[in-house]
Coordinates of C-alpha atoms in Angstrom, one line a residue:
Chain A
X23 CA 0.0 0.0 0.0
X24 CA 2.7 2.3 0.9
X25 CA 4.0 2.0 -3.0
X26 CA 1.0 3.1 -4.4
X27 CA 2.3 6.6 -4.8
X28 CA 5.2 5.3 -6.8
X29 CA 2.8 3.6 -9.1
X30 CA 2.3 5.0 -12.5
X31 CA -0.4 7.2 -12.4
X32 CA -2.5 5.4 -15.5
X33 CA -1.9 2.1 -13.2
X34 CA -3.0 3.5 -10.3
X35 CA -5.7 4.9 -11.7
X36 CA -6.8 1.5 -13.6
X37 CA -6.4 -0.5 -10.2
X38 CA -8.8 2.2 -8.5
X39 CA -11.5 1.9 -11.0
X40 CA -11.1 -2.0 -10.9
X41 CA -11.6 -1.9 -7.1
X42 CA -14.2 0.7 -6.9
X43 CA -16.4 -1.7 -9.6
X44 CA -15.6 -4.9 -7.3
X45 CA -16.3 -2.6 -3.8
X46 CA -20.0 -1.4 -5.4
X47 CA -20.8 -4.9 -6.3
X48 CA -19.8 -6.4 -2.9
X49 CA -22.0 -4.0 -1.2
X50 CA -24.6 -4.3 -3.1
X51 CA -25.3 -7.8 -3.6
X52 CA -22.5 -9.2 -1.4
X53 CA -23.9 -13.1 -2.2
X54 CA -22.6 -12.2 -5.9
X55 CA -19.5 -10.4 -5.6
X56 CA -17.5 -13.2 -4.5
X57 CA -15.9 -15.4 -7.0
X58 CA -14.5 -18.1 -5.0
X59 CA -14.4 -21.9 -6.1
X60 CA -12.9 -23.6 -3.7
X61 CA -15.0 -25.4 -1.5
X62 CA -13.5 -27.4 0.9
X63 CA -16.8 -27.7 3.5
X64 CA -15.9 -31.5 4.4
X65 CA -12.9 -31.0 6.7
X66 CA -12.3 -27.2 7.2
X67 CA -14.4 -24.1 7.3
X68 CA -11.3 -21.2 8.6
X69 CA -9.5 -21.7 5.3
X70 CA -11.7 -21.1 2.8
X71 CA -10.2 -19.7 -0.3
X72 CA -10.4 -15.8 -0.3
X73 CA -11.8 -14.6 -3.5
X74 CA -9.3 -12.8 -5.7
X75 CA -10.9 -9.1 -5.8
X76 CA -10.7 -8.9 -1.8
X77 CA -7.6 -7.0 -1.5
X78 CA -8.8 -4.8 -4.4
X79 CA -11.4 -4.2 -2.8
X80 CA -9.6 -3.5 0.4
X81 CA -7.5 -1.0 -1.4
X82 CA -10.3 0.6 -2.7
X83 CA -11.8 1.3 0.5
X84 CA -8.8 2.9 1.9
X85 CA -8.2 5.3 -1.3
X86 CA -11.3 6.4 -0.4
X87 CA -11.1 7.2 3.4
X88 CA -7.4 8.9 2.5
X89 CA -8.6 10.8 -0.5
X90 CA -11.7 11.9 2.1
X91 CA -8.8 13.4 4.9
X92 CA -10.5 10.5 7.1
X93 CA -7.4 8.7 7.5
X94 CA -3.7 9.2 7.5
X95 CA -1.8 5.9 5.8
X96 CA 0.6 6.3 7.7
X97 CA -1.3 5.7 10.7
X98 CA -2.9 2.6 9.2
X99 CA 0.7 1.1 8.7
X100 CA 1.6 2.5 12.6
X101 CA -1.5 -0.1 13.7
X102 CA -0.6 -3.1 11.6
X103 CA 2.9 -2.6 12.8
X104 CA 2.0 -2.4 16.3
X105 CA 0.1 -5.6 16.1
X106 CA 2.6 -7.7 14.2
X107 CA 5.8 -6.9 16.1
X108 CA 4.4 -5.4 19.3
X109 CA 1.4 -6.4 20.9
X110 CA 1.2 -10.1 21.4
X111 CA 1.0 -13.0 23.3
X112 CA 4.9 -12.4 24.5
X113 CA 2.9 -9.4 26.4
X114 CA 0.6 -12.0 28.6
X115 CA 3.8 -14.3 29.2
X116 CA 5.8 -11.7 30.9
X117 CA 2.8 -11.2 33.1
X118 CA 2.6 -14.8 33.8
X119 CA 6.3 -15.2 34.1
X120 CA 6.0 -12.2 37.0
X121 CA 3.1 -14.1 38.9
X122 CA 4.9 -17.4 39.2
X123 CA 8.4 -15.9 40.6
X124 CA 7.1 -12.8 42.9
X125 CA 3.8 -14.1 45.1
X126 CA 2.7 -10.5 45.8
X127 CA 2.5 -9.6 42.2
X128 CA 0.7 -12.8 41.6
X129 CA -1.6 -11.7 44.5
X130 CA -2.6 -8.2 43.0
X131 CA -2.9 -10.2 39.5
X132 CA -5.7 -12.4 40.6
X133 CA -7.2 -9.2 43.1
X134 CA -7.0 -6.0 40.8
X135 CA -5.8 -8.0 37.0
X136 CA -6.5 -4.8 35.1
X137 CA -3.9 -2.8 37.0
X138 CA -1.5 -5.5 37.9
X139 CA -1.3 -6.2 34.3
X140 CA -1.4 -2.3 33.2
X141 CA 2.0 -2.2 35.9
X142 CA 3.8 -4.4 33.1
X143 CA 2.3 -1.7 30.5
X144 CA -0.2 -3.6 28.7
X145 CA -3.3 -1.7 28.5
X146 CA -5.9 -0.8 25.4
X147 CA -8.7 -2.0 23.6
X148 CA -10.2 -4.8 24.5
X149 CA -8.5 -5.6 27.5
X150 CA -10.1 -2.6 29.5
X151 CA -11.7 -5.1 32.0
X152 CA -9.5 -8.3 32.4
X153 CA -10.1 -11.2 35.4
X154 CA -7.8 -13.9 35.3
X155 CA -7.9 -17.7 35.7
X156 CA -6.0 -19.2 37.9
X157 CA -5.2 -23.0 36.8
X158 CA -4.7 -25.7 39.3
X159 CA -3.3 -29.1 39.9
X160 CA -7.7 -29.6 40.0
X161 CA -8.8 -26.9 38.6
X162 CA -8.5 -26.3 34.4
X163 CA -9.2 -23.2 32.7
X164 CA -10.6 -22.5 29.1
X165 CA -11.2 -19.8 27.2
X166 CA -13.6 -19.0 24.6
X167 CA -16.2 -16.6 22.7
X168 CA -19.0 -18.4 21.0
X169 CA -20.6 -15.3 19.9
X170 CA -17.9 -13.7 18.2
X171 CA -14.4 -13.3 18.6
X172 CA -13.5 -11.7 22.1
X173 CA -9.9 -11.9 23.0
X174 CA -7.7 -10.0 25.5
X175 CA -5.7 -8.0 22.5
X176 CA -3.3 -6.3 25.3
X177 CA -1.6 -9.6 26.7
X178 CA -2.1 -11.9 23.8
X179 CA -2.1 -9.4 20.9
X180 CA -5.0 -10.4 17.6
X181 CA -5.9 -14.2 17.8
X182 CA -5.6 -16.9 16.0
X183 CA -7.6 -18.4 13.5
X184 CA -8.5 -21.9 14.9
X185 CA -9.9 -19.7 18.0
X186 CA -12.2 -17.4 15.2
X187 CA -13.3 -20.8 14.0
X188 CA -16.7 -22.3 14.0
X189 CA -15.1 -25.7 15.0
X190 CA -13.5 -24.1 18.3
X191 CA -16.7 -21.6 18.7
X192 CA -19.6 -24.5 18.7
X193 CA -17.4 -27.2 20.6
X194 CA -15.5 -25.7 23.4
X195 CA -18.9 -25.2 25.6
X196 CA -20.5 -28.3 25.1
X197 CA -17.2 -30.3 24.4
X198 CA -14.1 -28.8 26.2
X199 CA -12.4 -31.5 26.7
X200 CA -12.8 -33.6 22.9
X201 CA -11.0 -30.1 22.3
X202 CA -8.6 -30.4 24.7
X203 CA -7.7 -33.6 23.6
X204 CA -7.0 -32.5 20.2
X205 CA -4.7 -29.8 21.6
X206 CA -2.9 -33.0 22.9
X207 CA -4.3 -32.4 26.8
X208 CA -6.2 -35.2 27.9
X209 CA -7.6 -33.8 31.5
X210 CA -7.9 -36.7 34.4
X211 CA -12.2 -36.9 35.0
X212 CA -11.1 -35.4 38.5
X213 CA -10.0 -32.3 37.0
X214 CA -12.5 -29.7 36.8
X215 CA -12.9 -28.4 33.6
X216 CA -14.4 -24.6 33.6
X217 CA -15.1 -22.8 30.4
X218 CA -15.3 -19.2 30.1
X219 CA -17.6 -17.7 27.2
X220 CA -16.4 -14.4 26.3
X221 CA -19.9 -12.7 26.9
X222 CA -19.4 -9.6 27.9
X223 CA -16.5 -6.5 27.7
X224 CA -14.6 -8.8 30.3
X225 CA -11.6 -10.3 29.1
X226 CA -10.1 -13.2 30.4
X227 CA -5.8 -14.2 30.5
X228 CA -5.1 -17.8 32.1
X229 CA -2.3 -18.3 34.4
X230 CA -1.4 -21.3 33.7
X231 CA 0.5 -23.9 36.5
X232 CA 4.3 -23.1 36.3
X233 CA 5.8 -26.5 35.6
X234 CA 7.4 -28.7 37.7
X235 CA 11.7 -29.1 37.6
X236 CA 11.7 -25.0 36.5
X237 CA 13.0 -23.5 40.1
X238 CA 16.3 -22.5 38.5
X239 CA 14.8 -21.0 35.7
X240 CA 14.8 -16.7 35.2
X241 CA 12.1 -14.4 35.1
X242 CA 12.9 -14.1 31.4
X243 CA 13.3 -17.8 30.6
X244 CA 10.3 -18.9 32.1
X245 CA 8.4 -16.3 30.1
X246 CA 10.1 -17.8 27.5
X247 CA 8.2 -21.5 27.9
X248 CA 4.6 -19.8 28.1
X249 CA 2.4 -20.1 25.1
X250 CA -0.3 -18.1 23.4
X251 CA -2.7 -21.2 23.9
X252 CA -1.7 -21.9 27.3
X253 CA -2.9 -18.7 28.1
X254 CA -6.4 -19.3 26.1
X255 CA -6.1 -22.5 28.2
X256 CA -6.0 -25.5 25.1
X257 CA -2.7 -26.5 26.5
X258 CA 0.1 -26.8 29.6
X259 CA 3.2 -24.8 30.1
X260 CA 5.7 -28.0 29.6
X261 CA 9.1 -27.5 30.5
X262 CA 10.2 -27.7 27.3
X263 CA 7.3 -26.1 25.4
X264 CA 9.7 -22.7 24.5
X265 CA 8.4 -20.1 22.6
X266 CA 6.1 -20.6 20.0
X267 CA 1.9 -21.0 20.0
Chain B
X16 CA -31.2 -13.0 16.9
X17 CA -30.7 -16.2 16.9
X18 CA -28.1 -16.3 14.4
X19 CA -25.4 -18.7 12.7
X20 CA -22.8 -16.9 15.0
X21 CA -24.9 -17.8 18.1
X22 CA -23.1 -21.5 17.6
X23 CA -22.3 -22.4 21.4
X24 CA -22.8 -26.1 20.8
X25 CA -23.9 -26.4 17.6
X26 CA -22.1 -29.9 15.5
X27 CA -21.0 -30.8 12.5
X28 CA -18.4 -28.0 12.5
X29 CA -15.5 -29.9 12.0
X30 CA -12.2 -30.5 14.1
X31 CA -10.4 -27.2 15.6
X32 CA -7.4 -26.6 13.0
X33 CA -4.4 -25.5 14.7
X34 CA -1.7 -23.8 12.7
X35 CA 1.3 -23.8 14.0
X36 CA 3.5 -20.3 14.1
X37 CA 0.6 -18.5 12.5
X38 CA 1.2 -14.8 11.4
X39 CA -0.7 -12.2 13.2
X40 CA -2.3 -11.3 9.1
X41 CA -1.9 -14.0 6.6
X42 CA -2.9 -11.1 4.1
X43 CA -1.8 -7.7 3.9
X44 CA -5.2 -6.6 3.5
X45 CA -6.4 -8.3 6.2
X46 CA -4.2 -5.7 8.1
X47 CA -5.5 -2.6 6.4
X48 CA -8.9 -3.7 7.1
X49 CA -8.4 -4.5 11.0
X50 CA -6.4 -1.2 10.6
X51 CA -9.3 0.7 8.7
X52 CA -11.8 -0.4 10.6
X53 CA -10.0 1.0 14.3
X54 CA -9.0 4.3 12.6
X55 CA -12.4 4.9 11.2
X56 CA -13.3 5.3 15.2
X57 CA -11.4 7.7 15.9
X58 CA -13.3 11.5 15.4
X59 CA -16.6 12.0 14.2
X60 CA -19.2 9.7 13.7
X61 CA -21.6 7.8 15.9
X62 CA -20.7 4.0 16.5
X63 CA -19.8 1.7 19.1
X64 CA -18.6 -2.3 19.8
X65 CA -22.6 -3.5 20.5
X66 CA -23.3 -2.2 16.6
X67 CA -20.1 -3.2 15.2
X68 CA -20.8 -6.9 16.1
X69 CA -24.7 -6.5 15.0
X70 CA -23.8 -5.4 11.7
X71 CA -21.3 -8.8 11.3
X72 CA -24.1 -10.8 12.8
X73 CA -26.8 -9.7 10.1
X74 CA -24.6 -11.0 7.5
X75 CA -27.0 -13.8 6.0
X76 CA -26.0 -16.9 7.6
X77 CA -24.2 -18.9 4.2
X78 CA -22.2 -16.0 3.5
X79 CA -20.8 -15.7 7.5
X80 CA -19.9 -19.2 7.2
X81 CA -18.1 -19.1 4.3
X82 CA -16.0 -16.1 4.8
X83 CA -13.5 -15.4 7.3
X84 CA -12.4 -13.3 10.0
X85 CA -11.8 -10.4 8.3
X86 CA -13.6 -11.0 5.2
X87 CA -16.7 -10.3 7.9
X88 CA -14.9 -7.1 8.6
X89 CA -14.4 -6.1 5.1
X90 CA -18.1 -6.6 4.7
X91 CA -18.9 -4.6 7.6
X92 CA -16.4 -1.5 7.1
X93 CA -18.4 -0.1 4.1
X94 CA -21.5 -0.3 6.1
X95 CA -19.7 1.3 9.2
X96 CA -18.4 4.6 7.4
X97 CA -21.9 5.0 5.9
X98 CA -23.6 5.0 8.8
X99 CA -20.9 7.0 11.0
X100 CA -21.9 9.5 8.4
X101 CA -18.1 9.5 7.2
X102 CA -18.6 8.8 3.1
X103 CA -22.0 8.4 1.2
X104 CA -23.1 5.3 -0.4
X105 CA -22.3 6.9 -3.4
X106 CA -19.0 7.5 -2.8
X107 CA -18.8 3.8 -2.0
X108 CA -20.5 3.0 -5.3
X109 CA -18.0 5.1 -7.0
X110 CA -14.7 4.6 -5.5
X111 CA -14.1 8.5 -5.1
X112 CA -14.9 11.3 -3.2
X113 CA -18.5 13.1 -4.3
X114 CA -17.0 16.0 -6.8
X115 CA -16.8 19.5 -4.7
X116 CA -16.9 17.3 -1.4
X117 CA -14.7 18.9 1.2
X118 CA -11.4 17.4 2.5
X119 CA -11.3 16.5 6.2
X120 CA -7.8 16.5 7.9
X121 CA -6.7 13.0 9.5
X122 CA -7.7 12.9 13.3
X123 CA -5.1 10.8 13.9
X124 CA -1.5 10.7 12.4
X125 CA 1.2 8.1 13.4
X126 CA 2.3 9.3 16.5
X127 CA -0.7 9.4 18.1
X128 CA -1.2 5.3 16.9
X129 CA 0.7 4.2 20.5
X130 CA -1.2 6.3 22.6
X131 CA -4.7 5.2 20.5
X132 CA -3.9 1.6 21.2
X133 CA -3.3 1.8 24.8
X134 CA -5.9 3.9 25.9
X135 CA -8.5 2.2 28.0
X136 CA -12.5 2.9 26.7
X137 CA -14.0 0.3 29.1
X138 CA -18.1 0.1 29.0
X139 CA -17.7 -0.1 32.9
X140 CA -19.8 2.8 34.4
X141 CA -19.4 4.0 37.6
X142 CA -23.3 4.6 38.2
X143 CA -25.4 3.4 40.9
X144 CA -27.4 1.1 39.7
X145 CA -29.4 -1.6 41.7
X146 CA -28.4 -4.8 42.1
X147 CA -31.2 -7.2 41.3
X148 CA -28.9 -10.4 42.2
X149 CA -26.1 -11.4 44.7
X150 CA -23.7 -13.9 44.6
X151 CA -24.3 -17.4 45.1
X152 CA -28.0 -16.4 44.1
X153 CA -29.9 -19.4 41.7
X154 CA -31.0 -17.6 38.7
X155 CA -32.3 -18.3 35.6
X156 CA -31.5 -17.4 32.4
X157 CA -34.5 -15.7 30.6
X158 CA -35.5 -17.9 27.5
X159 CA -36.1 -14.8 25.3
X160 CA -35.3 -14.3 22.0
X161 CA -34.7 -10.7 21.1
X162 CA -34.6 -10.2 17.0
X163 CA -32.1 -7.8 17.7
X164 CA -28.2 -8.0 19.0
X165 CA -28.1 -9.4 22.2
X166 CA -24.9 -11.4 23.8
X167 CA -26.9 -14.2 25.8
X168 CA -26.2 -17.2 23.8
X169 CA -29.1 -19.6 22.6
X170 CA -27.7 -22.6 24.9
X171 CA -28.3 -20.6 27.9
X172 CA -31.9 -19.5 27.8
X173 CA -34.2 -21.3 30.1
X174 CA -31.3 -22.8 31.9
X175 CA -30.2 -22.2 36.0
X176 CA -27.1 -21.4 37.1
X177 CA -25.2 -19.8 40.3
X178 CA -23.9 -16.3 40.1
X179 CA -20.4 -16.3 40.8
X180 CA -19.7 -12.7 40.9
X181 CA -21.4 -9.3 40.6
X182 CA -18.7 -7.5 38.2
X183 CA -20.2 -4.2 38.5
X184 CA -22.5 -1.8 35.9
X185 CA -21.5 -2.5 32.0
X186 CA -23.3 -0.6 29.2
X187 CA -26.3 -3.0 28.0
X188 CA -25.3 -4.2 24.2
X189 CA -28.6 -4.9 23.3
X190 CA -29.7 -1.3 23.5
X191 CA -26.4 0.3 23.1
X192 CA -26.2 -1.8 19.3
X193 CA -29.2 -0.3 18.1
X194 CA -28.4 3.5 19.6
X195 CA -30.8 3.1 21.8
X196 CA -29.4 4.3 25.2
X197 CA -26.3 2.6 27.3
X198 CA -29.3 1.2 30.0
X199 CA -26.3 0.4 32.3
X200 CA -26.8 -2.5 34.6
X201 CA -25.3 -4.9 36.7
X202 CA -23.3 -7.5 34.7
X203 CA -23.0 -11.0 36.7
X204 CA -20.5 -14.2 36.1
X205 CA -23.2 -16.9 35.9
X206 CA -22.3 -20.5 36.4
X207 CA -24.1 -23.1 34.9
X208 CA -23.0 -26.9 35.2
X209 CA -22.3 -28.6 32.2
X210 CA -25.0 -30.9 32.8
X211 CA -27.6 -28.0 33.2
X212 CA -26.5 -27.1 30.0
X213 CA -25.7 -30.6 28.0
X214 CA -27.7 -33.1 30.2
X215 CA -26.7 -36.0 31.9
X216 CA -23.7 -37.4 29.3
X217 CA -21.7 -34.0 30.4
X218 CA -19.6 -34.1 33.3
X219 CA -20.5 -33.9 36.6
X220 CA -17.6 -31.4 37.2
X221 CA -17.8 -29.1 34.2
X222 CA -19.1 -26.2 33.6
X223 CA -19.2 -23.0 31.6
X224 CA -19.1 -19.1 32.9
X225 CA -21.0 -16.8 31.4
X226 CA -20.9 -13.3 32.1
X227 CA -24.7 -12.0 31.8
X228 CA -26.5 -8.7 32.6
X229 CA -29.5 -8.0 34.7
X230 CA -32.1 -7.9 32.0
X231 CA -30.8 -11.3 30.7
X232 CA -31.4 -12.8 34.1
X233 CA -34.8 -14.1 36.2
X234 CA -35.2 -15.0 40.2
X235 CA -35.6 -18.8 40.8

């Protein structure tokens, strides 16, 4: 996007009309205007082929709002930045790191979570109200928003598909633990298995157990073995888990 | 309404996919339209999160299946500016501003992008309100079926559960999506065992929070 102005102008200008076309067909008859093929219902509804005109379209939008002095491209480019390299689930670790090595921080965590959390500097849009879930030897925590997509963007930054999915939407309520199983976590029955559906403006972080055999660990390396889904609650913190989802 | 994206335990949706070092966009427009749609916010214009999410739930059910994430939002943004009063239909139709339209001036530039992100807009109001229900109260979720937004889930309605916690007065999303008022009321954690919810195959341990407000909510 930030080329465009290098662009030749008759290109440019040919790519705008193109768009605008595909934009005032999709909003008219948005059943139409896509022209997609490939169905693949059988095993997998979150990767559906994106028609080809989307980012046309896309682009088409934001001419508009710049050309209009709505919005500043720049800007636009600060926000994606800031959610690709800045806000993410590395954010929720270092809180959960924190809680597991200083008890009193851990205790204002679980009392006042929007301000213990806003003391690491993680504060915004939608996580404005956060509550966190402690997990126990008894006690497992999970995650979820069947109505749309709530998610505590502060700590754990934009989330992942599978948890936008229809799969992980319809099942986790009435089958939390057939989804914990296919996250490789098969609970004991005498765990207690306690879903959280993302209702309201409250967001929710889990604090997952800190594993076993990681006393000599650092602050920063045992941030470093949280995961983004063991703080959705669809997995452990293992002691060798390190780093990634 | 009792939509396709009401689909707390619905079947036949297939395994959860999990993909494994996922980027945060797997498009770049997928970024400009997450981008987009938080800058458009920011100024003039009437909107909030209640009618955001009703405009993605009225997408007709096939078409919110099919499409993703942000395909959802790219449907919505359009929509959004029109009715924040931002840019006329026409101007979508066309692609350009209406001829002789006045320029506006950015509200926000780059700079301001940190502070934007960070600020806290919580629907938390600090009104006195009364508290119809107390903790560890039976209740009952009110088996209604509003045609409008509303964020108590279909697999709720009719069904007792155990308030947990009073979390304090939150702006009511069913009136708030249609512009109607904030009507802010208590908002509760609710507690319902899975077996309330699933029947007797369901665990005896399980069960699912949900965090409901007043008017959702009936004495037992």
């Amino acid at each position: 996007m930030a080329n465009d102005k290098k662009r030749p102008v008759g290109r440019r200008g040919f790519l705008k009309d193109a768009a605008a076309t595909a934009a005032a067909a999709f909003v008219a008859e948005p059943s139409a205007a896509h022209g997609h093929t490939h169905h693949d219902h059988d095993h997998d509804h979150q990767h559906q082929a994106v028609p080809s005109d989307v980012a046309l379209r896309v682009k088409a939008l934001e001419s508009l709002l710049v050309e209009k002095g709505l919005i500043d491209r720049a800007a636009l480019d600060a926000v994606v930045d800031s959610y690709e390299t800045k806000i993410g689930p590395r954010n929720g670790a270092r809180v959960v790191a924190r809680a597991w090595v200083d008890a009193a921080y851990r205790k204002r965590l679980l009392a006042d979570p929007t301000a213990a959390i806003a003391e690491l500097g993680y504060t915004g849009g939608q996580g404005e109200d956060m509550v966190v879930l402690e997990n126990s030897p008894k006690i497992h925590n999970l995650v979820v928003c069947t109505l749309c997509s709530c998610y505590p963007w502060p700590v754990l930054g934009l989330p992942p598909v599978w948890y936008k999915s229809a799969p992980y939407r319809s099942r986790a309520v009435i089958d939390p633990r057939g989804v914990l199983r296919e996250f490789g976590l098969d609970l004991p029955e005498d765990v207690e298995v306690r879903v959280w559906d993302s209702t309201a403006e409250v967001r929710y972080l889990v604090l997952p157990e800190r594993p076993a055999g990681t006393d000599h660990l650092s602050e920063e390396a045992l941030a470093a073995l949280v995961t983004r889904d063991s703080m959705i609650g669809v997995t452990k913190v293992s002691p060798q888990t390190g780093g990634r989802a | 309404m009792n939509g396709v994206h009401d689909m707390g335990g619905m079947h036949g949706m297939g395994p959860v996919v999990h993909e494994k070092d996922e980027p945060v966009f797997h498009e770049e427009w997928e970024g400009r339209v997450y981008a987009l749609t938080r800058l458009v916010r920011v100024g003039r214009g009437r909107w909030n999160i209640d009618a955001g999410r009703y405009e993605i739930e009225r997408i007709p059910p096939a078409e919110y299946l099919r499409m993703s994430y942000y395909e959802r939002w790219l449907v919505r943004l359009p929509i959004q500016v029109v009715k924040m009063g931002l840019v006329t239909q026409a101007e979508i139709d066309s692609g350009a501003p209406a001829p002789g339209s006045a320029k506006a001036t950015p509200q926000l530039t780059a700079a301001m992008v940190p502070a934007m992100i960070e600020r806290r807009v919580s629907t938390r109001r600090e009104v006195r309100v009364r508290a119809t229900f107390k903790s560890g109260q039976r209740v009952r979720a009110r088996n209604i079926h509003p045609s409008g937004h509303t964020r108590l889930p279909r697999y709720a309605r009719g069904k007792l559960g155990t308030v947990a916690e009073d979390r304090g007065v939150y702006v009511f999303p069913d009136t708030n999506a249609e512009f109607l008022g904030e009507k802010p009321q208590h908002l509760y954690s609710v507690r319902f065992t899975a077996r309330e919810l699933w029947g007797e195959r369901a665990s005896s341990r399980d069960s699912v929070y949900l965090d409901l407000w007043d008017d959702y909510l009936e004495r037992v």
